[in-house]
Short mmCIF file of C-alpha atoms in Angstrom, two decimals:
data_model
loop_
_atom_site.label_atom_id
_atom_site.label_comp_id
_atom_site.label_asym_id
_atom_site.label_seq_id
_atom_site.Cartn_x
_atom_site.Cartn_y
_atom_site.Cartn_z
CA MET A 254 -19.31 -16.23 -31.90
CA PRO A 255 -15.53 -15.64 -32.44
CA SER A 256 -13.52 -18.71 -33.08
CA GLY A 257 -11.69 -20.07 -30.07
CA THR A 258 -14.45 -19.21 -27.54
CA ILE A 259 -15.23 -22.38 -25.61
CA ALA A 260 -18.90 -22.97 -24.69
CA ASN A 261 -18.26 -25.36 -21.83
CA GLY A 262 -15.76 -22.98 -20.35
CA LEU A 263 -18.31 -20.18 -20.61
CA ARG A 264 -20.87 -22.23 -18.72
CA ARG A 265 -18.39 -22.99 -15.96
CA ALA A 266 -17.48 -19.32 -15.81
CA ASP A 267 -21.14 -18.34 -15.55
CA TRP A 268 -21.58 -20.83 -12.71
CA LEU A 269 -18.60 -19.49 -10.76
CA ALA A 270 -19.56 -15.89 -11.39
CA ILE A 271 -23.14 -16.42 -10.25
CA ARG A 272 -22.01 -18.17 -7.09
CA TRP A 273 -19.70 -15.27 -6.30
CA TYR A 274 -22.41 -12.72 -7.12
CA ALA A 275 -24.99 -14.38 -4.87
CA SER A 276 -22.55 -15.18 -2.09
CA GLU A 277 -23.83 -14.82 1.42
CA ASP A 278 -21.02 -12.34 2.07
CA LEU A 279 -22.74 -9.78 -0.17
CA VAL A 280 -25.04 -8.27 2.41
CA LEU A 281 -27.42 -5.79 0.84
CA ASP A 282 -28.24 -3.84 3.96
CA ARG A 283 -25.07 -1.74 4.14
CA SER A 284 -24.19 1.88 3.95
CA ALA A 285 -24.15 3.54 0.54
CA ALA A 286 -20.36 3.60 0.49
CA GLN A 287 -20.14 -0.07 1.33
CA ARG A 288 -22.72 -0.96 -1.32
CA LEU A 289 -20.78 1.04 -3.89
CA LYS A 290 -17.63 -0.83 -2.95
CA THR A 291 -19.47 -4.14 -3.23
CA TRP A 292 -20.81 -3.36 -6.68
CA GLY A 293 -17.34 -2.23 -7.71
CA LEU A 294 -15.97 -5.61 -6.66
CA ILE A 295 -18.75 -7.37 -8.58
CA PHE A 296 -17.99 -5.35 -11.72
CA GLY A 297 -14.28 -6.01 -11.33
CA PHE A 298 -14.84 -9.72 -10.92
CA TRP A 299 -17.00 -10.01 -14.06
CA THR A 300 -14.49 -7.92 -16.01
CA LEU A 301 -11.55 -10.07 -14.92
CA LEU A 302 -13.54 -13.16 -15.85
CA ALA A 303 -14.20 -11.73 -19.32
CA LEU A 304 -10.52 -10.86 -19.73
CA SER A 305 -9.49 -14.39 -18.77
CA TYR A 306 -11.83 -15.89 -21.37
CA ALA A 307 -10.69 -13.42 -24.01
CA LEU A 308 -7.15 -14.58 -23.32
CA SER A 309 -8.20 -18.23 -23.55
CA GLY A 310 -10.00 -17.58 -26.84
CA GLY A 311 -6.98 -15.82 -28.33
CA LEU A 312 -4.61 -18.59 -27.28
CA ALA A 313 -7.01 -21.20 -28.68
CA SER A 314 -7.02 -19.36 -32.04
CA ILE A 315 -3.22 -19.31 -32.07
CA SER A 316 -3.06 -23.04 -31.34
CA GLU A 317 -5.41 -23.66 -34.31
CA GLY A 318 -3.22 -21.59 -36.64
CA TYR A 319 -5.44 -18.48 -36.79
CA PRO A 320 -4.68 -14.88 -35.81
CA PRO A 321 -5.56 -14.38 -32.13
CA GLY A 322 -8.10 -11.59 -32.73
CA TRP A 323 -7.57 -10.11 -29.28
CA LEU A 324 -9.97 -7.19 -29.70
CA ARG A 325 -12.78 -9.35 -31.08
CA ASN A 326 -12.40 -11.90 -28.29
CA LEU A 327 -12.32 -9.14 -25.69
CA ALA A 328 -15.41 -7.40 -27.14
CA TRP A 329 -17.34 -10.68 -27.36
CA ASN A 330 -16.61 -11.79 -23.79
CA LEU A 331 -17.00 -8.37 -22.17
CA GLY A 332 -20.33 -7.85 -23.88
CA ASN A 333 -21.63 -11.30 -22.91
CA PHE A 334 -20.51 -11.21 -19.27
CA TRP A 335 -21.52 -7.61 -18.66
CA LEU A 336 -24.98 -8.18 -20.10
CA TRP A 337 -25.62 -11.16 -17.84
CA MET A 338 -24.25 -9.19 -14.89
CA ALA A 339 -26.80 -6.45 -15.65
CA LEU A 340 -29.59 -9.04 -15.94
CA MET A 341 -28.86 -10.69 -12.57
CA PRO A 342 -31.33 -8.50 -10.59
CA LEU A 343 -34.09 -9.22 -13.13
CA VAL A 344 -33.51 -13.00 -12.98
CA GLY A 345 -33.41 -12.84 -9.19
CA TRP A 346 -36.68 -10.90 -9.10
CA LEU A 347 -38.35 -13.37 -11.45
CA GLY A 348 -37.13 -16.19 -9.23
CA ARG A 349 -38.77 -14.64 -6.18
CA GLN A 350 -42.12 -14.39 -7.99
CA SER A 351 -42.49 -18.18 -8.08
CA VAL A 352 -41.32 -19.01 -4.56
CA GLY A 353 -43.86 -21.01 -2.57
CA HIS A 354 -46.37 -21.39 -5.44
CA GLY A 355 -45.54 -24.88 -6.67
CA TRP A 356 -43.96 -26.23 -9.83
CA ARG A 357 -46.81 -25.15 -12.10
CA ARG A 358 -46.27 -21.49 -11.20
CA PHE A 359 -42.49 -21.98 -11.44
CA PHE A 360 -42.59 -23.23 -15.02
CA ALA A 361 -45.37 -20.81 -16.00
CA VAL A 362 -43.11 -17.93 -14.98
CA HIS A 363 -39.69 -19.13 -16.06
CA VAL A 364 -40.27 -20.97 -19.35
CA PRO A 365 -41.53 -17.83 -21.13
CA ALA A 366 -39.18 -15.61 -19.10
CA SER A 367 -36.14 -17.67 -20.11
CA LEU A 368 -37.11 -17.46 -23.79
CA VAL A 369 -37.72 -13.70 -23.69
CA VAL A 370 -34.73 -12.74 -21.51
CA ALA A 371 -32.36 -15.00 -23.45
CA LEU A 372 -33.61 -13.60 -26.77
CA ALA A 373 -33.17 -10.02 -25.56
CA GLN A 374 -29.69 -10.71 -24.18
CA MET A 375 -28.61 -12.49 -27.35
CA MET A 376 -29.91 -9.81 -29.71
CA VAL A 377 -28.32 -6.95 -27.77
CA HIS A 378 -25.06 -8.88 -27.61
CA LEU A 379 -24.99 -9.77 -31.33
CA VAL A 380 -26.03 -6.30 -32.52
CA ALA A 381 -23.46 -4.57 -30.30
CA PHE A 382 -20.75 -6.98 -31.38
CA TRP A 383 -21.58 -6.54 -35.07
CA TYR A 384 -21.37 -2.76 -34.95
CA LEU A 385 -18.20 -2.83 -32.87
CA CYS A 386 -16.27 -5.53 -34.67
CA GLY A 387 -17.98 -6.41 -37.94
CA PRO A 388 -18.12 -9.90 -39.52
CA GLY A 389 -14.46 -10.75 -38.98
CA ARG A 390 -13.29 -13.93 -40.78
CA MET A 391 -16.69 -14.52 -42.40
CA PRO A 392 -16.53 -13.29 -46.03
CA GLU A 393 -19.97 -14.73 -46.82
CA VAL A 394 -21.60 -12.55 -44.14
CA HIS A 395 -22.30 -8.99 -45.36
CA THR A 396 -25.27 -7.78 -43.31
CA LEU A 397 -26.41 -7.80 -39.70
CA GLY A 398 -29.37 -10.01 -40.60
CA GLN A 399 -27.05 -12.63 -42.12
CA TYR A 400 -24.84 -12.50 -39.04
CA VAL A 401 -27.79 -12.93 -36.65
CA ARG A 402 -29.16 -15.86 -38.69
CA MET A 403 -25.76 -17.55 -38.62
CA GLU A 404 -25.26 -17.11 -34.87
CA PHE A 405 -28.90 -17.47 -33.79
CA ALA A 406 -29.18 -21.20 -33.03
CA TYR A 407 -25.94 -21.49 -31.07
CA SER A 408 -26.15 -18.15 -29.23
CA TYR A 409 -29.85 -18.49 -28.36
CA HIS A 410 -29.38 -22.01 -27.03
CA LEU A 411 -26.45 -20.84 -24.90
CA ALA A 412 -28.39 -17.80 -23.63
CA VAL A 413 -31.41 -19.91 -22.57
CA LEU A 414 -29.10 -22.36 -20.83
CA THR A 415 -27.32 -19.51 -19.08
CA TYR A 416 -30.65 -18.10 -17.83
CA TRP A 417 -31.53 -21.41 -16.17
CA ILE A 418 -28.05 -21.73 -14.65
CA VAL A 419 -28.36 -18.20 -13.25
CA LEU A 420 -31.84 -18.92 -11.90
CA VAL A 421 -30.97 -22.25 -10.25
CA VAL A 422 -27.83 -20.91 -8.59
CA LEU A 423 -29.54 -17.75 -7.34
CA ARG A 424 -32.45 -19.76 -5.92
CA GLY A 425 -30.01 -22.16 -4.29
CA MET A 426 -28.11 -19.32 -2.67
CA GLU A 427 -31.39 -17.71 -1.59
CA SER A 428 -32.49 -20.98 0.02
CA ARG A 429 -29.19 -21.19 1.83
CA ARG A 430 -29.60 -17.64 3.06
CA ARG A 431 -33.13 -18.40 4.26
CA LEU A 432 -31.88 -21.49 6.10
CA ARG A 433 -29.16 -19.44 7.74
CA ASP A 434 -31.70 -16.77 8.73
CA GLU A 435 -34.01 -19.45 10.13
CA GLN A 436 -31.17 -20.89 12.20
CA LEU A 437 -30.35 -17.42 13.46
CA ARG A 438 -34.02 -16.80 14.26
CA SER A 439 -34.21 -20.09 16.16
CA ALA A 440 -31.11 -19.14 18.14
CA LEU A 441 -32.64 -15.76 18.96
CA LEU A 442 -35.90 -17.42 20.01
CA GLU A 443 -34.04 -19.79 22.29
CA SER A 444 -32.16 -16.86 23.77
CA GLN A 445 -35.39 -14.91 24.29
CA LEU A 446 -37.01 -17.96 25.85
CA ALA A 447 -34.14 -18.24 28.29
CA GLN A 448 -34.53 -14.54 29.09
CA ALA A 449 -38.27 -15.04 29.60
CA GLN A 450 -37.58 -17.87 32.04
CA LEU A 451 -35.04 -15.79 33.92
CA GLN A 452 -37.51 -12.92 33.99
CA ALA A 453 -40.18 -15.26 35.31
CA LEU A 454 -37.86 -16.37 38.09
CA ARG A 455 -36.92 -12.78 38.90
CA MET A 456 -40.48 -11.53 38.95
CA GLN A 457 -42.19 -14.48 40.61
CA LEU A 458 -39.58 -16.19 42.73
CA GLN A 459 -38.22 -13.05 44.26
CA PRO A 460 -37.66 -13.21 48.03
CA HIS A 461 -40.97 -11.68 49.10
CA PHE A 462 -42.90 -14.08 46.85
CA LEU A 463 -41.19 -17.11 48.36
CA PHE A 464 -41.46 -15.65 51.84
CA ASN A 465 -45.18 -15.00 51.52
CA THR A 466 -45.80 -18.42 49.99
CA LEU A 467 -43.82 -20.22 52.69
CA ASN A 468 -45.49 -18.09 55.34
CA ALA A 469 -48.90 -19.14 54.02
CA ILE A 470 -47.79 -22.78 54.11
CA SER A 471 -46.59 -22.35 57.67
CA ALA A 472 -49.93 -20.83 58.72
CA LEU A 473 -51.79 -23.72 57.12
CA ALA A 474 -49.57 -26.43 58.57
CA LEU A 475 -51.54 -26.57 61.83
CA ALA A 476 -54.88 -25.16 60.75
CA ASP A 477 -55.26 -27.17 57.54
CA PRO A 478 -52.41 -29.70 56.99
CA LEU A 479 -54.03 -31.08 53.81
CA GLN A 480 -54.10 -27.69 52.14
CA ALA A 481 -50.58 -26.99 53.37
CA ARG A 482 -49.35 -30.16 51.65
CA LEU A 483 -51.24 -29.17 48.53
CA MET A 484 -49.57 -25.77 48.66
CA ILE A 485 -46.14 -27.37 48.93
CA ALA A 486 -46.93 -29.64 45.99
CA ARG A 487 -48.08 -26.68 43.90
CA LEU A 488 -44.96 -24.71 44.71
CA SER A 489 -42.85 -27.71 43.74
CA ASP A 490 -44.75 -28.09 40.48
CA PHE A 491 -44.39 -24.39 39.83
CA LEU A 492 -40.61 -24.54 40.21
CA ARG A 493 -40.35 -27.70 38.12
CA LEU A 494 -42.48 -26.40 35.26
CA THR A 495 -40.64 -23.08 35.23
CA LEU A 496 -37.34 -24.83 34.58
CA GLU A 497 -38.51 -27.73 32.39
CA GLU A 498 -38.57 -27.61 28.58
CA ARG A 499 -36.34 -24.57 28.62
CA HIS A 500 -35.16 -25.33 25.07
CA ALA A 501 -38.68 -25.68 23.60
CA PRO A 502 -39.84 -22.45 21.91
CA GLN A 503 -43.41 -23.81 21.76
CA VAL A 504 -45.41 -26.19 23.95
CA PRO A 505 -48.99 -27.52 23.87
CA LEU A 506 -51.55 -25.15 25.32
CA ALA A 507 -52.43 -27.85 27.85
CA ARG A 508 -48.86 -27.69 29.19
CA GLU A 509 -48.99 -23.91 29.40
CA LEU A 510 -52.27 -24.12 31.32
CA GLU A 511 -50.77 -26.62 33.75
CA PHE A 512 -48.08 -24.12 34.64
CA LEU A 513 -50.66 -21.34 34.88
CA ARG A 514 -52.83 -23.38 37.28
CA CYS A 515 -49.86 -23.90 39.58
CA TYR A 516 -49.17 -20.19 39.61
CA LEU A 517 -52.83 -19.27 40.20
CA ASP A 518 -53.28 -21.91 42.91
CA ILE A 519 -50.42 -20.38 44.86
CA GLN A 520 -51.87 -16.91 44.44
CA GLN A 521 -55.32 -18.18 45.37
CA VAL A 522 -54.10 -19.58 48.71
CA ARG A 523 -52.20 -16.40 49.43
CA PHE A 524 -55.11 -14.04 48.78
CA GLN A 525 -58.00 -16.33 49.73
CA ASP A 526 -61.37 -14.65 49.13
CA ARG A 527 -59.83 -11.55 47.57
CA LEU A 528 -59.17 -13.43 44.34
CA SER A 529 -61.29 -15.75 42.22
CA THR A 530 -59.99 -17.28 39.00
CA ARG A 531 -61.46 -19.26 36.12
CA LEU A 532 -59.91 -21.03 33.15
CA ASP A 533 -62.39 -21.40 30.29
CA VAL A 534 -60.48 -23.13 27.50
CA ALA A 535 -62.12 -25.29 24.81
CA ASP A 536 -60.97 -28.90 24.61
CA ASP A 537 -60.24 -28.67 20.87
CA VAL A 538 -57.41 -26.17 21.40
CA LEU A 539 -55.51 -27.95 24.17
CA ARG A 540 -53.04 -29.40 21.64
CA ALA A 541 -52.45 -26.05 19.97
CA ALA A 542 -48.84 -24.92 19.90
CA VAL A 543 -48.17 -21.76 21.90
CA PRO A 544 -44.93 -20.02 22.87
CA ASN A 545 -43.59 -21.32 26.16
CA LEU A 546 -44.43 -19.04 29.12
CA ILE A 547 -46.71 -16.84 27.00
CA LEU A 548 -49.78 -16.67 29.29
CA GLN A 549 -48.10 -16.31 32.65
CA PRO A 550 -46.74 -12.76 32.04
CA LEU A 551 -50.22 -11.63 30.94
CA VAL A 552 -51.86 -13.11 34.04
CA GLU A 553 -49.18 -11.75 36.33
CA ASN A 554 -49.60 -8.32 34.78
CA ALA A 555 -53.36 -8.47 35.49
CA LEU A 556 -52.74 -9.49 39.11
CA ARG A 557 -49.98 -7.03 39.92
CA HIS A 558 -51.40 -3.95 38.23
CA GLY A 559 -55.13 -4.58 38.24
CA LEU A 560 -56.38 -6.85 41.01
CA LEU A 561 -53.95 -6.89 43.93
CA ALA A 562 -54.01 -3.09 44.25
CA LYS A 563 -57.79 -3.21 44.44
CA ALA A 564 -59.43 -3.01 47.89
CA GLU A 565 -62.41 -5.20 46.98
CA PRO A 566 -62.28 -8.82 45.87
CA GLY A 567 -61.49 -9.31 42.21
CA SER A 568 -61.80 -11.97 39.55
CA LEU A 569 -59.65 -13.12 36.68
CA GLN A 570 -60.66 -15.26 33.74
CA VAL A 571 -58.56 -16.88 31.02
CA THR A 572 -60.43 -17.85 27.84
CA GLY A 573 -59.15 -19.93 24.94
CA GLN A 574 -60.88 -21.01 21.75
CA ARG A 575 -60.35 -21.48 18.04
CA ASP A 576 -61.41 -18.72 15.67
CA GLY A 577 -61.04 -19.98 12.10
CA ASP A 578 -57.34 -20.48 11.45
CA GLU A 579 -56.38 -18.58 14.61
CA LEU A 580 -56.01 -19.47 18.27
CA TYR A 581 -57.76 -16.84 20.37
CA LEU A 582 -56.62 -16.34 23.99
CA ARG A 583 -58.00 -13.72 26.35
CA VAL A 584 -57.20 -12.60 29.89
CA ASP A 585 -59.95 -10.57 31.62
CA ASP A 586 -59.80 -8.91 35.01
CA ASP A 587 -62.14 -6.56 36.85
CA GLY A 588 -59.33 -4.64 38.50
CA LEU A 589 -58.34 -0.99 38.36
CA GLY A 590 -58.12 -0.94 34.58
CA LEU A 591 -55.73 0.94 32.31
CA PRO A 592 -54.49 4.39 33.34
CA PRO A 593 -56.10 7.36 31.54
CA ASP A 594 -52.99 8.01 29.46
CA GLY A 595 -52.83 4.41 28.25
CA ALA A 596 -50.92 1.32 29.24
CA ASN A 597 -47.30 1.61 30.29
CA GLU A 598 -45.98 -1.72 29.07
CA GLY A 599 -43.22 -3.18 31.18
CA ILE A 600 -40.61 -5.84 30.49
CA GLY A 601 -43.11 -8.71 30.51
CA LEU A 602 -45.43 -7.36 27.80
CA THR A 603 -42.57 -5.96 25.73
CA ASN A 604 -40.79 -9.30 25.77
CA THR A 605 -44.04 -11.11 24.92
CA ARG A 606 -44.58 -8.90 21.86
CA ALA A 607 -41.00 -9.46 20.73
CA ARG A 608 -41.32 -13.24 21.04
CA LEU A 609 -44.58 -13.24 19.07
CA ALA A 610 -42.99 -11.17 16.32
CA MET A 611 -40.02 -13.54 16.12
CA LEU A 612 -42.20 -16.65 15.96
CA PHE A 613 -45.10 -15.49 13.81
CA GLY A 614 -44.18 -12.13 12.28
CA GLY A 615 -47.33 -10.16 11.51
CA ASP A 616 -49.58 -13.21 11.93
CA ALA A 617 -49.80 -12.76 15.73
CA ARG A 618 -51.41 -9.84 17.59
CA LEU A 619 -51.45 -8.75 21.22
CA GLU A 620 -53.93 -6.04 22.22
CA LEU A 621 -54.74 -4.35 25.55
CA GLN A 622 -58.08 -2.60 26.05
CA ARG A 623 -60.46 -1.41 28.73
CA ARG A 624 -63.40 -3.65 29.56
CA ASP A 625 -66.88 -2.14 29.43
CA GLY A 626 -67.65 -3.31 32.97
CA GLY A 627 -64.32 -2.10 34.36
CA GLY A 628 -60.92 -3.71 34.39
CA THR A 629 -58.63 -4.75 31.57
CA ARG A 630 -58.77 -7.22 28.70
CA VAL A 631 -55.73 -8.66 26.94
CA GLU A 632 -56.39 -10.42 23.63
CA LEU A 633 -53.87 -12.66 21.95
CA ARG A 634 -54.30 -14.09 18.45
CA LEU A 635 -51.82 -16.39 16.76
CA PRO A 636 -51.93 -18.99 13.96
CA PHE A 637 -53.57 -22.25 15.04
CA ARG A 638 -51.13 -25.13 14.70
CA GLU A 639 -51.17 -28.41 16.54
CA HIS A 640 -48.09 -29.05 18.60
CA ILE A 641 -45.83 -31.80 17.24
CA ALA A 642 -43.98 -33.60 20.01
#
């Protein structure tokens, strides 16, 4: 290493450069022109950093009474910084290989990787520097092998240390990015939940729904006052449950079923013998966490498009059980079934799919299919997790 190059300063420079390189402002998903501009800024930053350390090394040599050796200092620092800049993607990729696999996998990957990458970086740097600048003020050094042996301990130690600094900073910035993405995802989920609630109010509490429900209550007030009071209580519960827990992306399945019973009880009174319903849910899944208002759009879709347009009486059944590590929910109806050209999914099903994708990614599935005996079946599978209050 040329005299006047300060190791501690180099480490601080590496730290600052890595932080800038991995900054959250460097968004990868940009147009080609924008990416080119970004990489140009990265290259310019590393180059300016190398120039600043070459200047510091030259000034340090002058203060110690030696010639500044500007070209040697510049070649040394440019080579070192540019090599680590080129190795950033490799270190970042290696860091991603150990994410989520525990400390044993972390050290199994990075201990040998740090030794190999640091050795490669050091050898390329020393060889390039030797052929560009020669031994300099080292009269006892006449060959490349002698130069490598002289610089090996210090340069290799510094290269290994730099690898770990690069790795730790990149993983820290990646964790920060993941946290930011998770916060954004939570905000989007809350927004979609609010939209689902508004959609529920629009679709269910529209004027004709309230009119028909109140009309049924009025008809029962004299003929069956007890059932009329029950109907009023169910309507009240329905309104309350629709608006409660509006900030909770997930609720216990038992809570979701309570809302669903209120909705079905109202529909049952309205349509009397034309509709029969059944909830067949195992007790061991009642505490399972499910997205708020996830079943109601599926049931409403079955009623509106399958059963209520049917002249004969119809039935609807909701089934819930655990299937390994998954929660399995199913809505069956014996209504008109899917049209010949396939289902035309409306806002309710589209929004349900979007919410499942936001919460569970590819771990949740929603499928529509024709039942063998007529009607439609909707199957919903999502990871089984107990709700934490």
